[in-house]
XYZ file of C-alpha atoms in Angstrom:
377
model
C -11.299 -1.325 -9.734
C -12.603 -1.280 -13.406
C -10.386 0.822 -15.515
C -7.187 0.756 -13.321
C -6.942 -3.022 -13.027
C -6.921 -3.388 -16.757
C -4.520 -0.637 -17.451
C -2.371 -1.480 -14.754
C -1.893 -4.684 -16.169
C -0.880 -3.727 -19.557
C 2.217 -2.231 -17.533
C 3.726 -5.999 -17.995
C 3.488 -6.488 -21.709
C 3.700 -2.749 -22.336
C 6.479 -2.010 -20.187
C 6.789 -0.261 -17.112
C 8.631 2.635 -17.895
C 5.746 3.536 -20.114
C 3.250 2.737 -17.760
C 4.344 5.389 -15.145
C 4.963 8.151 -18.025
C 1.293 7.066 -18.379
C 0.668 7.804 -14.587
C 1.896 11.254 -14.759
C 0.010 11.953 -17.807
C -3.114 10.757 -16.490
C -2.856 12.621 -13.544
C -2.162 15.599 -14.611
C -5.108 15.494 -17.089
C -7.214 14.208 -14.077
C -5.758 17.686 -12.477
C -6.995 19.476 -15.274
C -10.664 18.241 -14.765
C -10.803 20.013 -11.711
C -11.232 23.833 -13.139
C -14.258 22.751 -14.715
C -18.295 23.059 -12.791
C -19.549 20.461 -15.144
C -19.870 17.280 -13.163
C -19.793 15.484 -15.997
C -16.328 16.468 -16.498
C -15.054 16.192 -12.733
C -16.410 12.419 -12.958
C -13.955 11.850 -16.000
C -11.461 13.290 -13.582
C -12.269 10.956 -11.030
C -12.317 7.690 -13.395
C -8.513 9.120 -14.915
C -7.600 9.480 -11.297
C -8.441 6.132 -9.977
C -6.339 4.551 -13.474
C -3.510 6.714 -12.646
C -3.828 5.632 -8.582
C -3.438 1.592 -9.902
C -0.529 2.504 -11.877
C 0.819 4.088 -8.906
C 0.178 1.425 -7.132
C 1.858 -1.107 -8.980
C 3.968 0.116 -12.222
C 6.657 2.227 -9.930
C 6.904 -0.925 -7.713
C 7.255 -3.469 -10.472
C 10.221 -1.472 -12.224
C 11.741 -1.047 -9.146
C 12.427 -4.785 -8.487
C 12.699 -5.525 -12.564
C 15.770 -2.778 -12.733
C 17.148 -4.369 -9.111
C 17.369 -7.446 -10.089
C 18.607 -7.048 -13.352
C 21.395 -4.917 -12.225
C 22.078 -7.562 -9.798
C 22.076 -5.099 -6.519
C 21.918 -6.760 -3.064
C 18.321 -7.745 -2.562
C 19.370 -6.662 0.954
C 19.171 -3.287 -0.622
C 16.102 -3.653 -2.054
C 14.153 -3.211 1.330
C 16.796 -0.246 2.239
C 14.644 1.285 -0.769
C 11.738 0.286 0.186
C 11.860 1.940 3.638
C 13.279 4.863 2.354
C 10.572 5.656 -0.109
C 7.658 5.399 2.549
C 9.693 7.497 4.935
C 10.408 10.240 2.382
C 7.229 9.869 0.382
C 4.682 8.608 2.306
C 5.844 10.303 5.181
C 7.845 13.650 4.957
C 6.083 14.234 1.271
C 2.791 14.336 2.660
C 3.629 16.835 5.376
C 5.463 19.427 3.458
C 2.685 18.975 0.733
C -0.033 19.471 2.840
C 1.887 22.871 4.127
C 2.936 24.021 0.472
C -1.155 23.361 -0.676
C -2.181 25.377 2.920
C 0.193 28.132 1.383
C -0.957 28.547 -1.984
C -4.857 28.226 -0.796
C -4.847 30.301 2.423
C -1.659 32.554 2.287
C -1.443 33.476 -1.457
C -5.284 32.901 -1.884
C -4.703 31.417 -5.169
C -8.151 29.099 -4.753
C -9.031 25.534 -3.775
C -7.564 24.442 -7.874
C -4.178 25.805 -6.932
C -2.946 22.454 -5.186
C -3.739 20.535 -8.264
C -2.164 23.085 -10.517
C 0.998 22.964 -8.450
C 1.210 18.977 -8.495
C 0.481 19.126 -12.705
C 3.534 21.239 -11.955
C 5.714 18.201 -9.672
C 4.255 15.611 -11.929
C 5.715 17.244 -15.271
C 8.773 17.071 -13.644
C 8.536 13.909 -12.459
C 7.867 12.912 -15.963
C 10.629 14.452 -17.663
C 12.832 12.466 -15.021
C 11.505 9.145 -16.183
C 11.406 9.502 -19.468
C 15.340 10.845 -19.674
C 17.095 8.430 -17.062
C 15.317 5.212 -16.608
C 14.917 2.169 -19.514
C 11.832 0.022 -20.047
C 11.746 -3.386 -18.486
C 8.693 -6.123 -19.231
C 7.418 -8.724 -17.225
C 5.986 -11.034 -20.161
C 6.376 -8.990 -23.302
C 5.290 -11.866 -25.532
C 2.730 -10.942 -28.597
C 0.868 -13.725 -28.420
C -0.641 -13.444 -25.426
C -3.643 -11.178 -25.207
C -4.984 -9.143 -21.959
C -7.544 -11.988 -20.974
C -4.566 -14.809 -21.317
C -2.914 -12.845 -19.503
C -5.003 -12.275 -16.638
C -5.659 -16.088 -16.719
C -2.127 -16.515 -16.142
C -2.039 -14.294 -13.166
C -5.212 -15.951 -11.578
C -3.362 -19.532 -12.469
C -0.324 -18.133 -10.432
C -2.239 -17.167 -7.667
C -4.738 -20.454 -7.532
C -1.276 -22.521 -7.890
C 0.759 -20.943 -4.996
C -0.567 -20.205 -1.636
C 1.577 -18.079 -0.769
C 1.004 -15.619 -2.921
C -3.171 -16.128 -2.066
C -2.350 -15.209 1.690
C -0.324 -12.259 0.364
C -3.177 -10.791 -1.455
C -5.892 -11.331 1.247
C -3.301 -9.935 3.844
C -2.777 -6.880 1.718
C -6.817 -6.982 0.697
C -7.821 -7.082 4.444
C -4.671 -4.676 5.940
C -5.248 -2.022 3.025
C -8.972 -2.238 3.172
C -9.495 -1.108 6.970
C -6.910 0.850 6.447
C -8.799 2.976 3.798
C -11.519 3.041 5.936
C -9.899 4.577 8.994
C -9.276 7.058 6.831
C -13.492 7.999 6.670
C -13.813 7.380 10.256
C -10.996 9.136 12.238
C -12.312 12.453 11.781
C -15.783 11.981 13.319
C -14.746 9.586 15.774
C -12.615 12.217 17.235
C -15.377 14.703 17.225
C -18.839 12.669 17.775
C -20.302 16.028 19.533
C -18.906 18.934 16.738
C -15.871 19.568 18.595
C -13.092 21.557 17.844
C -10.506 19.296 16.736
C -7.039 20.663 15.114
C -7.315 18.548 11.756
C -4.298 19.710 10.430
C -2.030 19.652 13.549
C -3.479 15.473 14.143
C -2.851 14.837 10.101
C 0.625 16.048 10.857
C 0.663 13.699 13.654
C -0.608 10.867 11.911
C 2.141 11.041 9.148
C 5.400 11.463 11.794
C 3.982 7.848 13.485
C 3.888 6.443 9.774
C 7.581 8.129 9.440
C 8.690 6.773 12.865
C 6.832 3.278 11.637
C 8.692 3.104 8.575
C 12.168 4.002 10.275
C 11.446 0.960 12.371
C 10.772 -1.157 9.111
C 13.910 -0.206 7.669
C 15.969 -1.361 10.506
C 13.939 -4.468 10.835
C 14.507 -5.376 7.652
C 17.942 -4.508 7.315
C 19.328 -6.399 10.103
C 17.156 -10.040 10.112
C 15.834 -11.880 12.183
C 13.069 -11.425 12.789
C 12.185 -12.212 9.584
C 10.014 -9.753 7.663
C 7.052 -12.762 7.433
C 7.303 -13.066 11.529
C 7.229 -9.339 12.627
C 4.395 -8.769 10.870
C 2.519 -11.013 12.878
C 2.806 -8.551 15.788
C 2.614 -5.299 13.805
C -0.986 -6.726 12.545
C -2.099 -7.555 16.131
C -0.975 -4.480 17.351
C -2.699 -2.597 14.457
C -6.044 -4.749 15.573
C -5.488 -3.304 19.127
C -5.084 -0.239 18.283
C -8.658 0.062 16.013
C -10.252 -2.027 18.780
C -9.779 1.171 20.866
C -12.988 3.193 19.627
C -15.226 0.305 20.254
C -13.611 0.012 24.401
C -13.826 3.606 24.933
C -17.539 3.683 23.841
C -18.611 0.611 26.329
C -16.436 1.978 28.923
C -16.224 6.230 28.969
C -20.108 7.821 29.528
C -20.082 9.627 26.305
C -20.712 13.661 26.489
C -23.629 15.220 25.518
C -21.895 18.713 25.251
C -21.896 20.228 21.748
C -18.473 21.468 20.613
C -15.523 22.301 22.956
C -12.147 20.794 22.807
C -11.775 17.211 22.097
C -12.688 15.113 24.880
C -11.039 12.347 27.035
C -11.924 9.518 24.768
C -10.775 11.574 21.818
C -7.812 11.281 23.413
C -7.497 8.104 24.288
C -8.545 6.923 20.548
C -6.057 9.463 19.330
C -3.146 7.872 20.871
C -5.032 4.367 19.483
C -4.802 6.086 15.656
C -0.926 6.989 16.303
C -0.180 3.518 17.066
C -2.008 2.491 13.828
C -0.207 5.240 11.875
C 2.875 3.720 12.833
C 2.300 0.016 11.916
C 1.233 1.514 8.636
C 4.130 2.909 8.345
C 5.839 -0.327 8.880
C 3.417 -2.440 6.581
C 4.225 -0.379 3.493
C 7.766 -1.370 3.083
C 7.204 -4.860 4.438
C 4.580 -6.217 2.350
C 6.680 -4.911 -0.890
C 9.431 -6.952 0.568
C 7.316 -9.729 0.870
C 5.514 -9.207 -3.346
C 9.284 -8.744 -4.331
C 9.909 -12.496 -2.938
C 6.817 -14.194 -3.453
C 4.916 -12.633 -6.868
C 6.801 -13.783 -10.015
C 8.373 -11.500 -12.415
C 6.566 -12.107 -15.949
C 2.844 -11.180 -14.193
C 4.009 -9.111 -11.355
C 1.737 -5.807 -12.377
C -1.316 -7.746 -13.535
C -1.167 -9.925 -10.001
C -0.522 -6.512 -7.837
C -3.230 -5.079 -9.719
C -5.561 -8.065 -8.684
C -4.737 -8.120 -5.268
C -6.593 -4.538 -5.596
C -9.997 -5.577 -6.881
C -11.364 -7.206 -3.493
C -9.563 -4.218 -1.829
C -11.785 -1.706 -3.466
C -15.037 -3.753 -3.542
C -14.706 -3.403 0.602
C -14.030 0.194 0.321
C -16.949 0.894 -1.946
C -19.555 -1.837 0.221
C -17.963 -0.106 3.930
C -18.396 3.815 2.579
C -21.767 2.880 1.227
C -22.843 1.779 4.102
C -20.575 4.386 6.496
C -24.441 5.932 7.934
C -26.206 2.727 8.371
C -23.783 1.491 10.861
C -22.519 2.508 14.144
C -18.953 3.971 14.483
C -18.198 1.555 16.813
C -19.286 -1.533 14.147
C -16.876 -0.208 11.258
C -14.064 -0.293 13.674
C -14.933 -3.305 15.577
C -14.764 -4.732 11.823
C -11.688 -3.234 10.817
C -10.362 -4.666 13.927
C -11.631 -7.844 13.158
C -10.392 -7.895 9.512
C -6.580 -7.065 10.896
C -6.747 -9.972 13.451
C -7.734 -12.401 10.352
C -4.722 -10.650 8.918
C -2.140 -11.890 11.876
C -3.517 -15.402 11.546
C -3.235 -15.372 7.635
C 0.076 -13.966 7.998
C 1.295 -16.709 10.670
C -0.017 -19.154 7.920
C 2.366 -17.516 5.449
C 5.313 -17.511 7.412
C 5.087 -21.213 8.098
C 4.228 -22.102 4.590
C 7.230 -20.202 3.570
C 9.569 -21.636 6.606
C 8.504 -25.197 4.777
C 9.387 -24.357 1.380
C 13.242 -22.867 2.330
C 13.177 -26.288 4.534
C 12.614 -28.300 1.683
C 14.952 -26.052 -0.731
C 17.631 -26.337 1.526
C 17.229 -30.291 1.686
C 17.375 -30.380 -2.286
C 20.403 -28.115 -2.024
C 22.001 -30.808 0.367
C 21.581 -33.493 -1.774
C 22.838 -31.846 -4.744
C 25.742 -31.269 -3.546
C 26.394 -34.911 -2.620
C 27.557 -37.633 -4.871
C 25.136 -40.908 -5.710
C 26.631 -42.614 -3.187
C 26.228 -39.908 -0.597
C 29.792 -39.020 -0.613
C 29.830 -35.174 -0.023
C 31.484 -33.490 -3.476
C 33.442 -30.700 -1.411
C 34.862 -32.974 0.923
């Protein structure tokens, strides 16, 4: 939240190219940290890897649509890319990963460090990439303008336009219980110590976000709906689906039995956290649609980067206080939070409904004469 929003933002009037060389570098160094016992050191890991998780976050997606554009590719295309890059990445990555990191741990017994060592290894690479095929595009490259005008400019842009406000809260409130359910799944599918196949669920969590994402890419690839009306649903479902916990606890007499196999309402909330997984995977690619329309070019990282700040003040405030509350409070507000985010998100869409209304009206009467004579006709 600290040291990530500030160099994330430099990615604009630094450029972006160099800001994602700077990911790799950072991460790999935050890699690094991890073969030393001093926690001193690990910390420093820690504060390099949550800088390097903002760039992520934001540089990549901010070239993307700078090079797109520029090129003058089908915006259609744009959200072909996005898809694709949640499916692959977020999706089919994270499996064969996971597998690769089980190998080098458990089968080769190279040691818990080995994982990191190996993805020093993909991130060189992924460097070297970068740095020989892509070129450097700004948002606002202008010397005059210092870090602190230029996160005035970005909190101007977002106090002046609504529509980007909603689309920061949405992201703030989707993101934020999403994080969350990442804390929680684990012992709300074992309250009693049972034996739960981690690995084999994980698995199962990331093929929903693939299948989730495969729907997003035809969704947005053949319109309508609209990307700013399906989302309504996909956050009420999402809502649903983390209410789940909370109705199995008031309705299924929980079991006092220590250990065992997981138990009916494990199940139950199980198929709940599938569902999720999937609108996930359809959020991902959807909401970067929706920045790529609606957050303007010259203060696109600093604004993305912003959008990130209230996200991670939840985060911190909800894992603080993980023990103090029930299981059945954090999800009944994570719930809660993704309801606000269907009405928010009904808010945007008719916001933005008005606004290509009113451009196509100003269109219209351009292309009449004064006297209301059509000019094609």
């Amino acid at each position: 939240m600290l040291f990530g929003t500030v160099v994330g933002s430099l990615a604009d009037k630094r450029g972006r190219k160099r800001a994602c060389v700077t990911y790799c570098i950072t991460y790999i160094l935050s890699c690094i940290t991890k073969h030393s016992p001093q926690y001193r050191v690990l910390m420093l890991g820690r504060v390099l890897g949550g800088i390097a998780t903002s760039l992520l976050f934001s540089a990549f997606e901010s070239w993307l649509v700078a090079e797109h554009n520029k090129r003058g590719f089908d915006q259609q295309w744009l959200s072909i890319t996005f898809a694709k890059a949640i499916f692959l990445g977020n999706g089919l990555m994270a499996i064969l990963s996971g597998l690769f990191g089980n190998v080098l741990v458990d089968s080769l017994k190279l040691g818990p460090v080995a994982p990191f060592d190996a993805a020093s290894c993909f991130l060189s690479i992924g460097m070297i990439i970068i740095l020989s095929t892509w070129t450097e595009n700004y948002g606002d490259p202008s010397e005059n303008k210092d870090l602190l005008t230029q996160f005035k400019g970005a909190a101007a842009a977002i106090a002046a336009d609504e529509k980007i406000t909603l689309l920061g809260a949405i992201q703030s409130l989707f993101e934020g219980s999403m994080y969350t359910f990442v804390f929680l799944w684990t012992p709300a599918l074992s309250p009693n110590d049972e034996d739960i196949p981690h690995g084999f669920i994980f698995a199962t969590f990331m093929l929903s976000s693939m299948l989730g994402s495969s729907i997003a890419s035809r969704l947005l690839a053949h319109p309508p709906p609209r990307v700013e009306s399906y989302m309504q649903t996909v956050f009420m479902l999402s809502s649903i689906a983390l209410l789940l916990p909370v109705v199995t606890n008031l309705l299924v007499a929980p079991s006092n039995v220590k250990g065992g196999s997981i138990s009916f309402s494990g199940c139950i909330q199980l198929i709940g956290f599938c569902i999720f997984e999937a609108c996930v995977g359809i959020f991902w690619p959807s909401i970067m649609k929706m920045r790529s329309q609606y957050i303007p070019e010259e203060a696109r990282s600093t604004i993305m980067n912003f959008f990130r700040i209230p996200l991670n003040i939840f985060v911190c405030i909800a894992l603080y206080n993980v023990k103090a509350l029930p299981m059945t409070v954090m999800f009944g507000m994570c719930s809660a939070f993704l309801f606000v985010a269907s009405l928010l998100q009904r808010r945007l869409m008719v916001i933005a409904e008005i606004h290509k209304s009113r451009s196509q009206d100003w269109l219209n009467m351009e292309e009449m004469d004064p006297e209301g004579v059509p000019l094609n006709g």
